[in-house]
XYZ file of C-alpha atoms in Angstrom:
506
model
C 20.810 159.484 23.440
C 24.442 158.751 22.466
C 26.434 161.087 19.996
C 24.409 162.948 17.356
C 25.097 165.966 15.437
C 24.238 169.338 16.935
C 22.199 170.356 13.916
C 21.117 168.793 11.039
C 23.400 169.800 7.919
C 23.604 168.750 4.012
C 25.432 165.311 3.775
C 28.172 165.407 1.646
C 29.921 162.731 0.101
C 32.772 163.337 -2.256
C 32.472 161.321 -5.578
C 34.340 157.953 -5.560
C 37.906 158.027 -6.826
C 38.550 158.270 -10.551
C 41.806 158.143 -11.809
C 43.053 160.424 -14.181
C 44.929 160.049 -17.458
C 45.982 156.655 -18.411
C 48.441 155.711 -15.294
C 47.158 152.679 -13.507
C 49.233 153.935 -10.193
C 46.894 156.393 -8.206
C 48.277 159.850 -7.544
C 48.984 161.290 -4.049
C 45.744 163.364 -4.510
C 43.734 160.156 -6.022
C 45.186 158.005 -2.475
C 44.533 161.167 -0.137
C 40.946 161.739 -1.587
C 40.148 158.043 -1.119
C 41.039 158.048 2.365
C 38.832 160.892 3.121
C 36.097 158.915 1.117
C 36.525 155.920 3.461
C 36.317 158.120 6.509
C 33.315 160.110 5.146
C 31.554 156.881 4.140
C 31.857 155.504 7.808
C 30.855 158.903 9.502
C 27.799 158.813 7.466
C 26.734 155.382 8.370
C 27.426 156.031 12.115
C 25.467 159.202 12.525
C 22.952 159.783 9.509
C 20.535 157.192 10.890
C 20.800 159.290 14.350
C 19.855 162.605 12.964
C 16.064 162.012 13.060
C 16.264 160.626 16.688
C 18.082 163.477 17.985
C 15.549 166.066 17.497
C 14.495 167.664 20.543
C 17.121 166.162 22.629
C 19.726 168.889 22.514
C 20.611 170.963 25.367
C 21.147 174.096 23.682
C 22.564 175.861 27.161
C 25.153 173.289 27.494
C 26.024 173.061 23.748
C 26.802 176.774 23.621
C 29.547 176.345 26.047
C 31.041 174.219 23.544
C 30.883 176.105 20.492
C 34.723 177.518 20.642
C 36.135 173.835 20.643
C 36.690 172.204 17.195
C 38.582 168.891 16.866
C 41.751 169.007 15.189
C 40.913 172.024 13.292
C 44.448 172.837 13.359
C 45.741 169.547 11.652
C 42.919 170.233 9.144
C 44.214 173.944 8.425
C 47.581 172.572 8.391
C 46.877 169.894 5.599
C 44.841 172.510 3.356
C 48.182 174.342 3.021
C 50.087 171.365 1.579
C 51.159 171.556 -1.823
C 49.729 168.091 -2.755
C 46.585 169.048 -1.114
C 45.552 171.788 -3.957
C 43.573 169.496 -5.623
C 40.328 170.772 -5.914
C 38.744 167.501 -4.427
C 40.868 167.559 -1.515
C 39.919 170.983 -0.647
C 36.307 169.871 -0.939
C 36.872 166.998 1.473
C 38.846 169.156 4.004
C 35.840 171.791 3.814
C 33.601 168.863 4.237
C 35.616 167.572 7.520
C 35.320 171.147 8.811
C 31.421 171.140 8.550
C 30.862 167.946 9.784
C 32.857 168.082 12.660
C 31.789 171.388 13.457
C 28.226 170.085 13.340
C 28.491 167.642 16.099
C 27.200 167.930 19.914
C 29.992 167.704 22.467
C 30.124 163.840 23.129
C 30.085 163.343 19.405
C 33.240 165.463 19.057
C 35.102 163.263 21.346
C 33.752 159.856 19.898
C 34.480 160.861 16.483
C 37.986 162.264 16.944
C 39.821 159.067 17.387
C 38.873 158.081 13.521
C 39.408 161.582 12.575
C 42.933 161.783 13.794
C 43.961 158.218 12.670
C 42.791 159.523 9.104
C 44.562 162.866 9.165
C 47.529 161.336 10.006
C 47.128 158.576 7.454
C 46.661 161.665 4.587
C 49.422 163.627 6.209
C 51.901 160.378 5.579
C 50.254 160.093 1.973
C 51.002 163.832 1.395
C 54.571 163.619 2.720
C 54.228 166.198 5.679
C 53.691 163.628 8.616
C 57.396 164.978 10.031
C 56.641 168.704 9.217
C 57.360 170.273 12.567
C 54.430 172.777 12.188
C 51.930 169.954 11.829
C 53.454 168.454 14.824
C 53.029 171.460 16.938
C 49.381 171.775 15.387
C 48.367 168.514 16.519
C 49.981 169.067 20.038
C 47.650 172.102 20.320
C 44.478 169.928 18.840
C 45.174 167.199 21.354
C 45.206 169.786 24.059
C 41.695 171.016 22.833
C 40.497 167.536 22.957
C 41.570 167.738 26.578
C 39.535 170.789 27.283
C 36.481 169.177 25.612
C 36.728 166.059 27.876
C 37.307 168.604 30.991
C 33.960 170.678 30.138
C 32.225 167.418 29.479
C 33.056 165.836 32.755
C 32.070 169.335 34.567
C 28.764 169.775 33.013
C 26.105 167.117 34.583
C 24.245 166.681 31.422
C 26.856 166.011 29.185
C 28.196 163.365 31.532
C 25.030 161.491 31.709
C 25.201 161.473 27.765
C 28.923 160.289 28.076
C 27.877 157.589 30.551
C 24.754 156.595 28.128
C 27.101 155.149 25.405
C 27.075 151.521 24.913
C 28.776 149.270 22.379
C 31.245 150.449 19.816
C 30.759 154.084 20.716
C 31.530 153.403 24.324
C 34.647 151.548 23.269
C 35.778 154.618 21.084
C 35.066 157.121 23.735
C 37.059 154.731 26.711
C 40.018 154.374 24.145
C 39.973 158.502 23.430
C 39.915 159.123 27.245
C 42.830 156.557 27.941
C 44.833 158.291 25.617
C 44.153 161.623 26.628
C 45.346 160.574 29.951
C 48.336 158.823 28.854
C 49.335 162.022 27.252
C 48.545 164.209 29.987
C 47.868 166.803 27.624
C 46.385 169.984 28.796
C 45.405 173.480 27.644
C 46.749 176.348 29.193
C 43.803 178.353 29.623
C 42.249 180.563 32.060
C 38.797 179.180 31.851
C 39.532 175.775 33.107
C 41.912 174.036 35.431
C 45.546 174.027 33.686
C 47.388 171.245 35.335
C 47.810 167.279 34.355
C 47.050 166.364 37.752
C 43.403 167.880 38.010
C 42.756 166.406 34.526
C 43.260 163.142 36.248
C 41.410 164.150 39.084
C 38.506 164.966 36.800
C 38.695 162.714 33.832
C 39.944 159.675 35.822
C 36.756 158.778 37.881
C 34.414 159.606 34.414
C 36.702 156.686 32.507
C 35.867 154.303 35.521
C 32.443 155.077 35.608
C 31.844 154.722 32.112
C 34.377 151.364 31.697
C 31.764 149.948 34.356
C 28.563 151.129 32.715
C 29.890 149.775 29.484
C 31.821 146.881 30.394
C 34.327 148.240 27.775
C 38.118 148.452 28.777
C 41.034 150.364 27.078
C 42.029 148.611 23.996
C 45.604 149.547 25.099
C 45.310 147.366 28.213
C 45.166 144.173 26.684
C 48.337 142.071 26.220
C 49.222 139.022 24.146
C 51.407 135.917 24.415
C 50.299 135.056 28.139
C 51.189 131.175 28.601
C 49.437 129.624 31.691
C 51.675 126.855 33.432
C 49.442 125.417 35.534
C 46.274 123.713 34.811
C 44.755 124.348 38.184
C 44.450 127.487 40.307
C 47.189 127.766 42.702
C 45.187 130.088 45.312
C 41.592 131.444 45.551
C 40.259 134.358 46.872
C 36.715 135.875 47.622
C 36.321 137.021 44.247
C 39.019 135.343 41.958
C 41.377 132.583 41.223
C 44.977 132.735 40.703
C 46.922 130.874 38.070
C 50.551 130.932 37.127
C 51.904 131.767 33.684
C 54.364 133.187 31.567
C 54.543 136.390 30.005
C 57.570 137.741 27.869
C 59.845 134.991 29.867
C 58.723 136.097 33.397
C 56.299 134.295 35.542
C 53.017 136.443 35.873
C 49.857 135.791 37.840
C 46.449 135.486 36.012
C 43.612 136.585 38.374
C 40.405 135.308 37.051
C 37.017 136.094 38.510
C 34.840 133.825 40.042
C 31.507 133.281 38.758
C 28.911 131.828 41.321
C 26.065 131.812 39.362
C 27.263 131.180 35.788
C 23.811 131.002 34.126
C 22.800 134.353 35.751
C 22.994 137.393 33.374
C 23.018 139.706 36.465
C 25.527 137.488 37.888
C 28.016 138.059 34.484
C 27.134 142.008 34.690
C 28.015 142.238 38.481
C 31.363 140.369 37.402
C 32.161 142.465 34.567
C 31.336 145.718 36.434
C 33.740 144.701 39.416
C 36.412 143.399 36.824
C 36.392 146.890 34.923
C 36.588 148.907 37.911
C 39.589 146.925 39.651
C 41.446 146.995 36.169
C 40.752 150.780 35.833
C 41.818 151.729 39.288
C 44.789 149.285 39.284
C 46.163 150.025 35.883
C 47.761 153.506 36.603
C 49.137 152.654 40.152
C 53.465 152.927 40.348
C 54.541 152.552 43.774
C 57.489 150.383 45.347
C 54.940 148.906 47.659
C 51.883 148.410 45.509
C 51.532 145.263 43.501
C 52.005 146.567 39.748
C 49.501 145.845 36.908
C 50.902 144.094 33.721
C 47.752 143.949 31.570
C 44.635 142.152 30.580
C 44.460 138.653 29.107
C 41.776 137.707 27.025
C 42.985 134.638 25.165
C 44.128 132.534 28.360
C 40.310 131.708 28.959
C 37.996 132.131 26.430
C 34.923 133.395 28.394
C 36.708 135.108 31.054
C 39.186 138.118 30.939
C 41.922 138.040 33.431
C 44.033 140.573 35.327
C 47.918 139.892 34.922
C 50.457 141.094 37.579
C 53.975 139.830 38.447
C 54.101 136.398 40.194
C 55.155 136.988 43.997
C 56.938 133.822 44.724
C 57.421 134.572 48.414
C 53.229 134.628 48.621
C 51.172 136.583 51.262
C 52.997 138.588 54.186
C 51.069 136.383 56.661
C 52.862 133.315 55.299
C 56.256 135.105 54.763
C 56.434 136.150 58.579
C 55.158 132.616 59.601
C 58.033 131.047 57.699
C 60.942 133.511 58.295
C 60.137 135.097 61.463
C 58.953 138.397 62.587
C 61.884 140.312 63.232
C 60.963 142.848 60.510
C 57.447 143.163 61.050
C 57.314 146.871 61.803
C 59.508 147.784 58.648
C 57.072 145.565 56.550
C 54.210 147.599 58.542
C 56.058 150.633 57.557
C 56.000 149.642 53.615
C 52.279 148.835 54.214
C 51.421 152.209 55.466
C 53.299 154.191 52.625
C 51.609 151.830 49.895
C 48.294 152.764 51.631
C 49.100 156.254 51.730
C 50.053 156.312 48.020
C 46.574 154.921 47.090
C 45.103 157.420 49.105
C 46.959 160.262 47.454
C 45.487 158.903 44.074
C 42.163 159.213 45.462
C 41.543 155.184 45.781
C 40.172 153.398 48.752
C 41.446 149.879 49.084
C 38.684 148.836 50.915
C 39.692 145.251 51.926
C 43.107 145.533 53.489
C 44.166 142.651 55.370
C 47.353 140.303 55.579
C 46.002 137.986 52.635
C 46.046 140.826 50.349
C 49.509 141.941 51.136
C 51.934 140.162 49.122
C 56.069 139.748 49.262
C 58.305 140.630 46.376
C 61.592 138.872 45.533
C 63.200 141.536 47.791
C 61.085 141.119 50.909
C 59.225 144.180 50.434
C 55.445 144.302 51.210
C 53.252 144.838 48.012
C 49.656 145.992 48.586
C 47.354 143.941 46.032
C 43.626 142.680 45.535
C 41.752 145.582 44.633
C 38.751 143.801 43.916
C 36.765 145.774 46.473
C 38.446 148.977 45.658
C 36.636 152.315 44.805
C 37.524 155.979 43.986
C 36.785 158.160 46.972
C 34.860 160.762 44.892
C 32.369 158.233 43.537
C 29.659 157.161 46.102
C 28.828 153.645 46.423
C 24.612 153.121 46.033
C 25.108 150.218 48.429
C 27.299 147.468 50.215
C 27.074 145.402 53.282
C 29.631 144.507 56.068
C 29.584 140.936 54.260
C 31.387 142.587 51.444
C 34.855 142.343 52.750
C 36.534 141.000 55.994
C 34.640 141.415 59.507
C 37.431 141.501 61.659
C 39.017 143.996 60.083
C 36.511 146.515 59.654
C 35.754 149.646 61.533
C 32.330 150.168 63.217
C 31.042 152.413 60.187
C 31.139 149.632 57.984
C 29.508 147.242 60.620
C 26.765 149.527 61.244
C 26.692 153.141 59.965
C 24.446 154.493 62.678
C 26.823 153.733 65.444
C 29.047 156.704 63.848
C 26.111 158.798 62.750
C 26.363 157.908 59.564
C 22.983 156.653 57.535
C 24.695 154.556 54.753
C 27.818 151.882 54.070
C 30.565 153.735 52.292
C 34.559 152.630 52.243
C 36.487 155.640 52.913
C 40.028 156.864 53.711
C 38.965 156.546 57.311
C 37.776 153.118 57.137
C 41.360 152.110 55.422
C 42.980 153.584 58.197
C 41.021 151.358 60.706
C 41.778 148.022 58.720
C 45.916 149.325 58.875
C 45.639 149.472 62.613
C 43.769 145.553 62.549
C 46.703 144.612 59.873
C 49.274 145.659 62.851
C 47.698 143.456 65.491
C 47.339 140.251 62.997
C 50.875 140.884 61.458
C 52.558 140.985 65.133
C 50.344 138.042 66.440
C 50.217 136.151 63.549
C 46.604 135.731 63.750
C 43.546 137.645 63.154
C 42.060 140.265 65.073
C 40.108 138.947 68.135
C 41.429 135.605 67.192
C 39.984 134.397 70.636
C 36.655 134.809 69.568
C 35.460 132.340 67.035
C 32.303 133.832 65.561
C 32.389 136.970 63.507
C 28.810 138.085 64.649
C 30.328 138.318 68.121
C 33.348 140.317 67.041
C 30.615 142.769 64.995
C 29.100 143.289 68.558
C 32.416 143.543 70.612
C 33.466 146.469 68.136
C 30.168 148.302 67.955
C 30.304 148.166 72.093
C 33.762 149.835 71.695
C 36.204 147.153 72.283
C 39.183 146.410 70.262
C 41.476 143.476 69.754
C 43.730 143.257 72.872
C 47.420 144.215 72.342
C 49.452 140.913 71.048
C 51.553 139.707 73.826
C 54.112 136.662 74.337
C 52.161 133.885 75.418
C 55.367 132.520 77.670
C 56.416 135.926 79.382
C 53.266 138.348 78.951
C 55.636 141.111 77.436
C 53.882 143.115 74.504
C 54.918 142.012 71.210
C 54.074 145.501 69.451
C 56.236 148.518 70.426
C 54.599 151.046 72.638
C 54.718 153.767 69.989
C 53.312 151.371 67.487
C 50.460 150.547 69.698
C 49.798 154.087 70.025
C 49.227 154.561 66.528
C 47.150 151.528 66.191
C 44.938 152.796 69.091
C 44.797 156.253 66.832
C 43.646 154.129 63.871
C 41.021 152.406 65.907
C 39.232 155.545 66.758
C 35.282 155.022 66.985
C 34.367 158.298 64.915
C 35.775 157.872 61.392
C 36.725 161.744 61.303
C 39.099 161.471 64.445
C 41.456 158.921 62.755
C 44.415 160.311 61.424
C 45.002 160.362 57.678
C 47.389 157.484 56.184
C 49.960 160.277 55.399
C 49.865 161.265 59.094
C 50.433 157.817 60.104
C 53.493 157.422 58.007
C 54.771 160.569 59.690
C 54.079 159.034 63.172
C 55.891 155.738 62.111
C 58.768 157.648 60.551
C 59.056 159.600 63.559
C 59.119 156.426 66.101
C 61.756 155.108 63.650
C 63.898 158.133 63.824
C 63.653 158.139 67.744
C 64.573 154.318 67.709
C 67.221 154.002 65.066
C 68.356 157.860 64.648
C 67.656 160.023 61.864
């Protein structure tokens, strides 16, 4: 499988460039023709050897749904009308391009589109028409067609499987193309497919995450250069990674390097790469005042490791910040956490490991959700997990023992995040993890499954509650045993806002 011609064709490669006359300087037509020859040679090398293996593997029924989508056909047509493109060789080149791209199956069209686009733009520049308004309009429509092609691939199971089987260079091309289309948000305005950019993200983004995980490839646009580590040793360590301080473009940044427990195990490296790809792909598009921003991926600081780069949070975790500066603003910080988590859910992302140590404090003392190592897309089912993957004391019963909630498998969901938020409220108010009076995690598991929850935090000296009645009522709703009966995080934000309005006016 992979990207293959839909039907066998005659392989047409134009003759190498031959300069006319006595001039040693190539003409415009010569230079454009040479560029086409380079592309055709590369195309021939990449795909000709796959023709034989494609016999009998093409799904004609699914392919028939792509016959109306050609890649960069308008750009090719515009070039054919250019004054300097009337040279017979260039006309033959353009006809060959049309023939070759029409012969490709759907996934091949997507994969080949990146190099084809670059070649066409280069030739446009050679012909002096790269700024032509009609060419630009044609290019926008071609990009929209490519988005439509991606949408159809994502919606047809056989084509989706074919895409997810890509490896190596072809997978890298596909990852880069999908990332570019999502960044552009170019979408056709037609009646037979969804017609909003948000739905393009809804369908294509999970596909991009899965392709990145399965192939181990990341979009080239995410990599940054010039990161300089300032500390030799890690300053912090988590369950899955170590944090180093560094400088990037004159600012302090954090480098998160994944931790390898069995460095000689190929399986361990594969799991590490998949986890890294998932975290980077989910995190890279998030933009919210209460979510830690993503700066990029560094591949230079540690030669055998990739690192995720994010802004340095000098105030540390919210747990540490409250311990050092008092808890006067704890409910405001919790309100910020709720808004950040509601935003993640609106983006289709389950955090999966919400607790105080994964919430940082920025320079303005605002909460920032961080550490997306266990995050998942809500639309992508997990094949397996256990309650040990994460933090037991913050987990709902469905992650400790799914059968207790009428479920047959472990799965992190929006509802499990809501439960964790209730636990974070208790943790931050009392300054200790939930069930701090119980030493053993397994004992906590048994208590939760029996229906018990961490008690309401109180002042040990006076016995007065440390958490307001309104917030405690919200916490109890978040802790409902049945995940389906818990409020959404959007509703939690509404309830907290209503409580704040009642207390402070507004």
